[in-house]
mmCIF file of C-alpha atoms (C1' of nucleotides) in Angstrom:
data_model
loop_
_atom_site.group_PDB
_atom_site.id
_atom_site.type_symbol
_atom_site.label_atom_id
_atom_site.label_comp_id
_atom_site.label_asym_id
_atom_site.label_seq_id
_atom_site.Cartn_x
_atom_site.Cartn_y
_atom_site.Cartn_z
ATOM 1 C CA UNK P 1 -3.664 -18.203 -6.588
ATOM 2 C CA UNK P 2 -6.930 -16.324 -7.067
ATOM 3 C CA UNK P 3 -7.831 -16.468 -10.673
ATOM 4 C CA UNK P 4 -11.447 -15.153 -12.657
ATOM 5 C CA UNK P 5 -13.264 -17.771 -11.180
ATOM 6 C CA UNK P 6 -12.323 -17.675 -7.439
ATOM 7 C CA UNK P 7 -12.272 -13.890 -7.941
ATOM 8 C CA UNK P 8 -15.628 -14.150 -8.906
ATOM 9 C CA UNK P 9 -17.049 -16.065 -6.440
ATOM 10 C CA UNK P 10 -15.424 -13.680 -3.813
ATOM 11 C CA UNK P 11 -17.691 -10.545 -5.304
ATOM 12 C CA UNK P 12 -20.667 -12.505 -5.188
ATOM 13 C CA UNK P 13 -20.269 -13.248 -1.305
ATOM 14 C CA UNK P 14 -18.834 -9.729 -1.021
ATOM 15 C CA UNK P 15 -21.851 -7.869 -2.965
ATOM 16 C CA UNK P 16 -24.261 -10.204 -0.243
ATOM 17 C CA UNK P 17 -22.063 -9.050 2.635
ATOM 18 C CA UNK P 18 -21.107 -6.234 2.843
ATOM 19 C CA UNK P 19 -22.656 -3.495 -0.022
ATOM 20 C CA UNK P 20 -24.480 -0.613 2.550
ATOM 21 C CA UNK P 21 -22.171 -0.902 5.036
ATOM 22 C CA UNK P 22 -20.267 2.165 6.277
ATOM 23 C CA UNK P 23 -17.023 2.284 6.778
ATOM 24 C CA UNK P 24 -15.528 3.365 10.427
ATOM 25 C CA UNK P 25 -12.093 2.791 10.025
ATOM 26 C CA UNK P 26 -9.119 1.246 8.565
ATOM 27 C CA UNK P 27 -6.393 -0.870 10.291
ATOM 28 C CA UNK P 28 -2.528 -1.588 8.124
ATOM 29 C CA UNK P 29 -0.676 -3.829 9.421
ATOM 30 C CA UNK P 30 1.715 -4.669 6.776
ATOM 31 C CA UNK P 31 2.129 -1.031 5.225
ATOM 32 C CA UNK P 32 3.614 -2.656 1.640
ATOM 33 C CA UNK P 33 -0.086 -4.246 1.114
ATOM 34 C CA UNK P 34 -1.008 -0.759 0.643
ATOM 35 C CA UNK P 35 0.520 0.321 -3.462
ATOM 36 C CA UNK P 36 0.052 3.606 -4.034
ATOM 37 C CA UNK P 37 -1.117 5.479 -0.288
ATOM 38 C CA UNK P 38 0.354 5.458 3.420
ATOM 39 C CA UNK P 39 -2.038 3.947 6.132
ATOM 40 C CA UNK P 40 -3.009 7.468 7.041
ATOM 41 C CA UNK P 41 -4.011 8.235 3.909
ATOM 42 C CA UNK P 42 -6.626 5.712 3.630
ATOM 43 C CA UNK P 43 -8.007 5.865 6.621
ATOM 44 C CA UNK P 44 -8.854 9.765 6.041
ATOM 45 C CA UNK P 45 -10.332 8.532 2.827
ATOM 46 C CA UNK P 46 -12.359 5.813 3.687
ATOM 47 C CA UNK P 47 -13.498 6.624 6.980
ATOM 48 C CA UNK P 48 -17.095 7.569 7.399
ATOM 49 C CA UNK P 49 -17.398 6.617 3.597
ATOM 50 C CA UNK P 50 -20.614 3.866 2.452
ATOM 51 C CA UNK P 51 -19.523 0.593 0.020
ATOM 52 C CA UNK P 52 -21.654 1.116 -2.978
ATOM 53 C CA UNK P 53 -20.926 -2.272 -4.919
ATOM 54 C CA UNK P 54 -18.720 -4.872 -5.575
ATOM 55 C CA UNK P 55 -17.314 -5.650 -8.894
ATOM 56 C CA UNK P 56 -14.059 -7.628 -10.073
ATOM 57 C CA UNK P 57 -12.312 -6.709 -13.248
ATOM 58 C CA UNK P 58 -9.685 -9.434 -14.467
ATOM 59 C CA UNK P 59 -8.212 -11.032 -11.100
ATOM 60 C CA UNK P 60 -8.405 -7.745 -9.020
ATOM 61 C CA UNK P 61 -11.829 -7.244 -6.697
ATOM 62 C CA UNK P 62 -13.001 -3.613 -6.727
ATOM 63 C CA UNK P 63 -14.404 -1.876 -4.294
ATOM 64 C CA UNK P 64 -16.717 1.136 -4.951
ATOM 65 C CA UNK P 65 -17.641 3.835 -2.650
ATOM 66 C CA UNK P 66 -20.588 5.896 -2.239
ATOM 67 C CA UNK P 67 -18.270 9.345 -2.733
ATOM 68 C CA UNK P 68 -16.920 7.477 -6.196
ATOM 69 C CA UNK P 69 -13.611 6.167 -4.924
ATOM 70 C CA UNK P 70 -12.383 2.636 -5.224
ATOM 71 C CA UNK P 71 -10.566 0.293 -3.733
ATOM 72 C CA UNK P 72 -8.489 -2.367 -5.903
ATOM 73 C CA UNK P 73 -7.506 -5.681 -4.381
ATOM 74 C CA UNK P 74 -5.121 -8.123 -6.088
ATOM 75 C CA UNK P 75 -4.593 -11.159 -3.985
ATOM 76 C CA UNK P 76 -1.498 -12.179 -6.048
ATOM 77 C CA UNK P 77 -0.661 -15.781 -4.766
ATOM 78 C CA UNK P 78 -2.506 -16.458 -1.134
ATOM 79 C CA UNK P 79 -4.490 -13.618 -0.492
ATOM 80 C CA UNK P 80 -7.651 -13.810 0.631
ATOM 81 C CA UNK P 81 -10.856 -11.396 1.514
ATOM 82 C CA UNK P 82 -12.854 -12.868 4.468
ATOM 83 C CA UNK P 83 -15.908 -11.280 6.271
ATOM 84 C CA UNK P 84 -16.520 -11.711 10.142
ATOM 85 C CA UNK P 85 -18.930 -11.139 12.505
ATOM 86 C CA UNK P 86 -18.241 -8.368 15.297
ATOM 87 C CA UNK P 87 -15.804 -9.524 17.843
ATOM 88 C CA UNK P 88 -14.409 -12.648 16.036
ATOM 89 C CA UNK P 89 -10.938 -13.332 16.485
ATOM 90 C CA UNK P 90 -8.020 -12.114 14.084
ATOM 91 C CA UNK P 91 -6.692 -14.346 11.706
ATOM 92 C CA UNK P 92 -3.270 -14.957 11.103
ATOM 93 C CA UNK P 93 -1.438 -13.265 8.418
ATOM 94 C CA UNK P 94 -4.088 -10.304 8.738
ATOM 95 C CA UNK P 95 -2.590 -7.961 6.570
ATOM 96 C CA UNK P 96 -5.348 -4.699 6.371
ATOM 97 C CA UNK P 97 -9.096 -4.722 7.480
ATOM 98 C CA UNK P 98 -11.938 -2.185 7.118
ATOM 99 C CA UNK P 99 -14.296 -1.925 9.865
ATOM 100 C CA UNK P 100 -17.653 -1.445 9.610
ATOM 101 C CA UNK P 101 -19.883 0.770 12.126
ATOM 102 C CA UNK P 102 -21.851 -2.476 13.330
ATOM 103 C CA UNK P 103 -18.033 -4.341 14.085
ATOM 104 C CA UNK P 104 -18.368 -6.329 10.992
ATOM 105 C CA UNK P 105 -15.186 -6.464 9.158
ATOM 106 C CA UNK P 106 -13.639 -6.776 6.133
ATOM 107 C CA UNK P 107 -10.241 -8.808 6.468
ATOM 108 C CA UNK P 108 -7.205 -8.971 3.719
ATOM 109 C CA UNK P 109 -5.538 -11.745 4.981
ATOM 110 C CA UNK P 110 -2.499 -12.677 2.840
ATOM 111 C CA UNK P 111 -0.128 -15.288 3.641
ATOM 112 C CA UNK P 112 2.752 -14.746 1.663
ATOM 113 C CA UNK P 113 2.283 -10.355 1.804
ATOM 114 C CA UNK P 114 2.369 -10.200 -2.325
ATOM 115 C CA UNK P 115 -0.889 -9.469 -2.673
ATOM 116 C CA UNK P 116 -1.449 -5.213 -3.019
ATOM 117 C CA UNK P 117 -4.690 -2.699 -2.580
ATOM 118 C CA UNK P 118 -4.422 0.416 -4.924
ATOM 119 C CA UNK P 119 -7.270 3.500 -4.280
ATOM 120 C CA UNK P 120 -8.079 5.429 -6.878
ATOM 121 C CA UNK P 121 -9.819 8.980 -5.875
ATOM 122 C CA UNK P 122 -12.695 8.750 -8.591
ATOM 123 C CA UNK P 123 -14.240 6.271 -11.626
ATOM 124 C CA UNK P 124 -11.869 7.925 -13.798
ATOM 125 C CA UNK P 125 -8.540 6.932 -12.073
ATOM 126 C CA UNK P 126 -10.152 3.620 -11.870
ATOM 127 C CA UNK P 127 -10.584 3.294 -15.593
ATOM 128 C CA UNK P 128 -6.842 4.753 -15.648
ATOM 129 C CA UNK P 129 -5.052 2.251 -13.440
ATOM 130 C CA UNK P 130 -7.262 -0.669 -15.195
ATOM 131 C CA UNK P 131 -5.711 0.262 -19.179
ATOM 132 C CA UNK P 132 -2.169 0.056 -17.869
ATOM 133 C CA UNK P 133 -3.017 -3.588 -16.120
ATOM 134 C CA UNK P 134 -5.558 -5.166 -17.643
ATOM 135 C CA UNK P 135 -6.614 -6.532 -20.900
ATOM 136 C CA UNK P 136 -10.339 -7.422 -22.767
ATOM 137 C CA UNK P 137 -12.648 -9.656 -19.944
ATOM 138 C CA UNK P 138 -12.207 -13.401 -21.416
ATOM 139 C CA UNK P 139 -16.276 -13.513 -20.590
ATOM 140 C CA UNK P 140 -17.491 -10.491 -21.736
ATOM 141 C CA UNK P 141 -18.161 -11.385 -26.174
ATOM 142 C CA UNK P 142 -14.864 -13.147 -26.998
ATOM 143 C CA UNK P 143 -16.170 -14.160 -30.153
ATOM 144 C CA UNK P 144 -13.769 -16.098 -32.107
ATOM 145 C CA UNK P 145 -13.459 -13.587 -34.641
ATOM 146 C CA UNK P 146 -11.794 -11.370 -31.678
ATOM 147 C CA UNK P 147 -9.914 -13.763 -30.711
ATOM 148 C CA UNK P 148 -8.323 -14.808 -34.127
ATOM 149 C CA UNK P 149 -7.566 -10.628 -34.183
ATOM 150 C CA UNK P 150 -6.006 -10.503 -30.605
ATOM 151 C CA UNK P 151 -3.796 -14.251 -31.922
ATOM 152 C CA UNK P 152 -3.102 -12.466 -34.783
ATOM 153 C CA UNK P 153 0.881 -10.915 -35.320
ATOM 154 C CA UNK P 154 1.391 -12.766 -31.744
ATOM 155 C CA UNK P 155 4.814 -14.615 -32.380
ATOM 156 C CA UNK P 156 5.085 -15.780 -28.626
ATOM 157 C CA UNK P 157 3.546 -19.139 -27.391
ATOM 158 C CA UNK P 158 0.148 -19.675 -26.543
ATOM 159 C CA UNK P 159 0.583 -20.519 -22.498
ATOM 160 C CA UNK P 160 2.649 -17.407 -21.870
ATOM 161 C CA UNK P 161 0.441 -15.188 -23.922
ATOM 162 C CA UNK P 162 -2.978 -16.008 -22.191
ATOM 163 C CA UNK P 163 -1.135 -15.522 -18.571
ATOM 164 C CA UNK P 164 -0.315 -11.986 -19.937
ATOM 165 C CA UNK P 165 -3.032 -10.030 -18.481
ATOM 166 C CA UNK P 166 -2.777 -7.045 -20.842
ATOM 167 C CA UNK P 167 -3.815 -10.026 -23.423
ATOM 168 C CA UNK P 168 -6.703 -11.181 -21.697
ATOM 169 C CA UNK P 169 -7.706 -10.569 -18.162
ATOM 170 C CA UNK P 170 -8.216 -13.390 -15.508
ATOM 171 C CA UNK P 171 -5.996 -16.328 -16.391
ATOM 172 C CA UNK P 172 -3.570 -17.502 -14.363
ATOM 173 C CA UNK P 173 -1.623 -20.975 -14.321
ATOM 174 C CA UNK P 174 -4.345 -23.288 -13.329
ATOM 175 C CA UNK P 175 -7.150 -22.194 -15.607
ATOM 176 C CA UNK P 176 -4.364 -21.580 -18.315
ATOM 177 C CA UNK P 177 -3.230 -25.289 -18.221
ATOM 178 C CA UNK P 178 -7.016 -26.595 -18.518
ATOM 179 C CA UNK P 179 -8.050 -24.780 -21.017
ATOM 180 C CA UNK P 180 -5.015 -25.577 -23.521
ATOM 181 C CA UNK P 181 -6.166 -29.062 -22.462
ATOM 182 C CA UNK P 182 -9.986 -28.500 -23.062
ATOM 183 C CA UNK P 183 -9.055 -26.810 -26.838
ATOM 184 C CA UNK P 184 -6.371 -29.794 -27.669
ATOM 185 C CA UNK P 185 -3.718 -26.791 -27.955
ATOM 186 C CA UNK P 186 -0.191 -27.313 -27.050
ATOM 187 C CA UNK P 187 1.009 -24.981 -24.123
ATOM 188 C CA UNK P 188 4.289 -24.186 -26.575
ATOM 189 C CA UNK P 189 2.644 -23.330 -30.173
ATOM 190 C CA UNK P 190 3.175 -20.343 -31.534
ATOM 191 C CA UNK P 191 0.482 -17.727 -31.045
ATOM 192 C CA UNK P 192 -0.228 -17.173 -34.500
ATOM 193 C CA UNK P 193 -0.368 -20.351 -35.926
ATOM 194 C CA UNK P 194 -3.974 -21.290 -35.017
ATOM 195 C CA UNK P 195 -5.991 -22.489 -38.181
ATOM 196 C CA UNK P 196 -9.563 -21.054 -37.482
ATOM 197 C CA UNK P 197 -10.885 -24.399 -36.229
ATOM 198 C CA UNK P 198 -8.083 -24.012 -33.460
ATOM 199 C CA UNK P 199 -9.226 -20.445 -32.800
ATOM 200 C CA UNK P 200 -12.801 -21.492 -32.127
ATOM 201 C CA UNK P 201 -11.757 -24.040 -29.870
ATOM 202 C CA UNK P 202 -9.885 -22.348 -28.009
ATOM 203 C CA UNK P 203 -12.616 -19.270 -27.925
ATOM 204 C CA UNK P 204 -14.993 -22.651 -26.439
ATOM 205 C CA UNK P 205 -12.727 -23.586 -24.290
ATOM 206 C CA UNK P 206 -11.560 -20.326 -22.519
ATOM 207 C CA UNK P 207 -15.738 -20.016 -21.841
ATOM 208 C CA UNK P 208 -16.267 -23.232 -20.360
ATOM 209 C CA UNK P 209 -13.392 -24.429 -18.074
ATOM 210 C CA UNK P 210 -13.892 -20.262 -17.051
ATOM 211 C CA UNK P 211 -17.808 -20.955 -16.409
ATOM 212 C CA UNK P 212 -17.801 -24.585 -15.013
ATOM 213 C CA UNK P 213 -15.657 -23.426 -12.384
ATOM 214 C CA UNK P 214 -17.395 -20.296 -11.624
ATOM 215 C CA UNK P 215 -20.006 -22.514 -10.686
ATOM 216 C CA UNK P 216 -18.493 -24.888 -8.585
ATOM 217 C CA UNK P 217 -16.810 -21.959 -6.621
ATOM 218 C CA UNK P 218 -13.786 -21.893 -8.089
ATOM 219 C CA UNK P 219 -10.513 -23.993 -7.007
ATOM 220 C CA UNK P 220 -9.323 -24.684 -3.632
ATOM 221 C CA UNK P 221 -5.707 -26.588 -4.128
ATOM 222 C CA UNK P 222 -4.160 -25.150 -0.739
ATOM 223 C CA UNK P 223 -4.776 -21.033 0.083
ATOM 224 C CA UNK P 224 -8.063 -20.190 -1.447
ATOM 225 C CA UNK P 225 -11.192 -19.109 0.795
ATOM 226 C CA UNK P 226 -14.343 -17.610 -0.480
ATOM 227 C CA UNK P 227 -15.619 -14.327 1.442
ATOM 228 C CA UNK P 228 -16.791 -17.040 4.148
ATOM 229 C CA UNK P 229 -13.558 -18.912 4.218
ATOM 230 C CA UNK P 230 -15.535 -21.823 2.219
ATOM 231 C CA UNK P 231 -13.454 -23.548 -0.095
ATOM 232 C CA UNK P 232 -13.843 -24.187 -3.842
ATOM 233 C CA UNK P 233 -15.337 -27.551 -5.769
ATOM 234 C CA UNK P 234 -13.368 -27.588 -8.818
ATOM 235 C CA UNK P 235 -10.239 -29.148 -7.720
ATOM 236 C CA UNK P 236 -12.106 -31.999 -7.591
ATOM 237 C CA UNK P 237 -12.405 -31.681 -11.583
ATOM 238 C CA UNK P 238 -8.885 -30.537 -12.506
ATOM 239 C CA UNK P 239 -7.920 -32.462 -15.908
ATOM 240 C CA UNK P 240 -4.005 -31.953 -16.309
ATOM 241 C CA UNK P 241 -2.963 -28.887 -13.617
ATOM 242 C CA UNK P 242 -1.648 -30.860 -10.639
ATOM 243 C CA UNK P 243 -2.062 -34.423 -11.977
ATOM 244 C CA UNK P 244 2.022 -35.051 -13.856
ATOM 245 C CA UNK P 245 1.884 -38.645 -14.096
ATOM 246 C CA UNK P 246 -1.814 -39.271 -14.120
ATOM 247 C CA UNK P 247 -3.840 -40.532 -16.354
ATOM 248 C CA UNK P 248 -5.076 -37.888 -19.236
ATOM 249 C CA UNK P 249 -9.023 -38.271 -18.475
ATOM 250 C CA UNK P 250 -9.780 -38.382 -21.875
ATOM 251 C CA UNK P 251 -6.877 -40.653 -23.761
ATOM 252 C CA UNK P 252 -5.393 -42.078 -20.690
ATOM 253 C CA UNK P 253 -1.776 -41.300 -21.328
ATOM 254 C CA UNK P 254 0.536 -39.945 -18.638
ATOM 255 C CA UNK P 255 0.415 -36.326 -18.251
ATOM 256 C CA UNK P 256 3.654 -34.539 -18.171
ATOM 257 C CA UNK P 257 5.032 -31.477 -16.553
ATOM 258 C CA UNK P 258 7.374 -29.413 -18.393
ATOM 259 C CA UNK P 259 8.944 -25.689 -17.678
ATOM 260 C CA UNK P 260 7.275 -22.700 -19.883
ATOM 261 C CA UNK P 261 8.235 -18.859 -18.972
ATOM 262 C CA UNK P 262 8.911 -19.902 -15.121
ATOM 263 C CA UNK P 263 5.577 -21.647 -14.797
ATOM 264 C CA UNK P 264 4.885 -25.627 -14.218
ATOM 265 C CA UNK P 265 2.583 -26.384 -16.897
ATOM 266 C CA UNK P 266 1.015 -29.532 -17.617
ATOM 267 C CA UNK P 267 0.072 -31.356 -20.831
ATOM 268 C CA UNK P 268 -1.342 -34.396 -22.582
ATOM 269 C CA UNK P 269 1.219 -35.306 -24.870
ATOM 270 C CA UNK P 270 -1.437 -37.037 -26.730
ATOM 271 C CA UNK P 271 -4.466 -34.455 -27.032
ATOM 272 C CA UNK P 272 -2.269 -31.697 -27.386
ATOM 273 C CA UNK P 273 0.154 -32.174 -29.945
ATOM 274 C CA UNK P 274 2.754 -29.527 -30.915
ATOM 275 C CA UNK P 275 2.195 -29.539 -34.587
ATOM 276 C CA UNK P 276 -0.023 -27.466 -35.890
ATOM 277 C CA UNK P 277 -3.168 -29.752 -37.234
ATOM 278 C CA UNK P 278 -6.572 -31.059 -37.365
ATOM 279 C CA UNK P 279 -7.562 -32.342 -33.505
ATOM 280 C CA UNK P 280 -6.437 -36.127 -32.756
ATOM 281 C CA UNK P 281 -9.064 -38.728 -33.480
ATOM 282 C CA UNK P 282 -10.094 -39.548 -30.114
ATOM 283 C CA UNK P 283 -10.894 -35.593 -29.424
ATOM 284 C CA UNK P 284 -13.668 -35.004 -28.433
ATOM 285 C CA UNK P 285 -14.705 -38.428 -27.035
ATOM 286 C CA UNK P 286 -14.938 -36.969 -23.730
ATOM 287 C CA UNK P 287 -17.653 -33.692 -23.154
ATOM 288 C CA UNK P 288 -16.551 -30.750 -20.890
ATOM 289 C CA UNK P 289 -17.936 -31.370 -17.488
ATOM 290 C CA UNK P 290 -17.971 -35.529 -17.527
ATOM 291 C CA UNK P 291 -14.596 -35.444 -17.662
ATOM 292 C CA UNK P 292 -12.022 -36.392 -14.585
ATOM 293 C CA UNK P 293 -12.228 -39.056 -11.680
ATOM 294 C CA UNK P 294 -12.160 -38.744 -8.285
ATOM 295 C CA UNK P 295 -8.786 -40.293 -8.420
ATOM 296 C CA UNK P 296 -7.826 -36.716 -7.033
ATOM 297 C CA UNK P 297 -9.634 -35.007 -4.170
ATOM 298 C "C1'" DC T 1 7.714 -7.931 -29.270
ATOM 299 C "C1'" DC T 2 9.533 -11.655 -26.861
ATOM 300 C "C1'" DA T 3 12.527 -15.231 -23.009
ATOM 301 C "C1'" DC T 4 14.599 -15.455 -19.087
ATOM 302 C "C1'" DG T 5 15.766 -14.228 -14.531
ATOM 303 C "C1'" DA T 6 15.758 -12.080 -10.109
ATOM 304 C "C1'" DT T 7 12.601 -10.346 -6.846
ATOM 305 C "C1'" DC T 8 8.803 -9.706 -3.386
ATOM 306 C "C1'" DC T 9 7.548 -13.133 1.215
ATOM 307 C "C1'" DT T 10 5.809 -17.532 3.697
ATOM 308 C "C1'" DG T 11 4.402 -22.143 4.395
ATOM 309 C "C1'" DC T 12 4.697 -27.269 2.979
ATOM 310 C "C1'" DT T 13 6.342 -31.602 1.697
ATOM 311 C "C1'" DA T 14 9.301 -34.414 -0.622
ATOM 312 C "C1'" DG T 15 13.837 -36.662 -0.137
ATOM 313 C "C1'" DC T 16 17.687 -37.310 2.089
ATOM 314 C "C1'" DT Q 1 13.066 -37.661 13.830
ATOM 315 C "C1'" DG Q 2 15.540 -33.653 11.697
ATOM 316 C "C1'" DC Q 3 17.109 -30.821 8.360
ATOM 317 C "C1'" DT Q 4 17.051 -28.275 3.350
ATOM 318 C "C1'" DA Q 5 16.191 -27.632 -1.204
ATOM 319 C "C1'" DG Q 6 12.388 -26.574 -4.127
ATOM 320 C "C1'" DC Q 7 7.879 -25.205 -5.407
ATOM 321 C "C1'" DA Q 8 3.501 -22.731 -4.497
ATOM 322 C "C1'" DG Q 9 -3.851 -19.898 -8.200
ATOM 323 C "C1'" DG Q 10 1.446 -14.010 -9.622
ATOM 324 C "C1'" DA Q 11 3.193 -9.650 -10.860
ATOM 325 C "C1'" DT Q 12 7.085 -6.546 -12.544
ATOM 326 C "C1'" DC Q 13 10.911 -5.233 -13.207
ATOM 327 C "C1'" DG Q 14 15.608 -5.417 -15.958
ATOM 328 C "C1'" DT Q 15 18.907 -7.684 -19.384
ATOM 329 C "C1'" DG Q 16 19.569 -9.385 -24.362
#
DNA sequence: CCACGATCCTGCTAGC
DNA sequence: TGCTAGCAGGATCGTG
């Protein structure tokens, strides 16, 4: 569910809400949520410790504690991190709760139980963890030159590569489809086949699509909520994702849905030709940000 | 290195 | 109305 823009939105909300709060106790209601510790170990490690900062790395929310330790939370498909005041009724599907000194709570609510939290005793351990699971941040200095180097000698197809978190950290199924449409690139293009102009379009699309979605506080199709429980707005601006059969906002051709790497994939057959080459003439008629209409709320 | 299938889970919905 | 198959913002592991 949550991809980079949703995680970024959540992190900004959590920073406001819980930095400076001190953990009184930890409650674990679904043990497998904890990836590398027992409930007792996590409780002992966090009791009495203050939240010093909240950051994002890829799709992970990272809670940093005053003692240098950190808790990395990956929400997978349906997980949400909600801040609730003292005495607020518990949400169903709550898997993990940090209760603070003032009685307020941070709750990890996750219908499908895929989400995971991992505890890291210090910065070195945290860095080692992310070295394993997360590649470069797509919003930090992703120049066309750098993207070209990343794509070189990659023989796989574009979309599965964008979904590979060690290639770039934070892009998921929605934004991969939106990015490739924005760049006018077919998801099955071989990654090392892009011309320099195409790499430039891809770098621009990655930045533009992700930044626009952050500005709209993320995409809420069904389950995603921010730390206040609010929905995002970006679902109203999707060009291809979830719009099979509907007209392409740029050229009007019906959006196709196909299956690629076990993921539903949405593509405009006219704007995203499978063969390498210059973009179709109509590319650029619509600028990023003004695409889409109200036909799908 | 790359593709594919199975697995972990629950809820919703389209179609019969 | 009621049931069921299939699908869902993800990642990992094993096989070929």
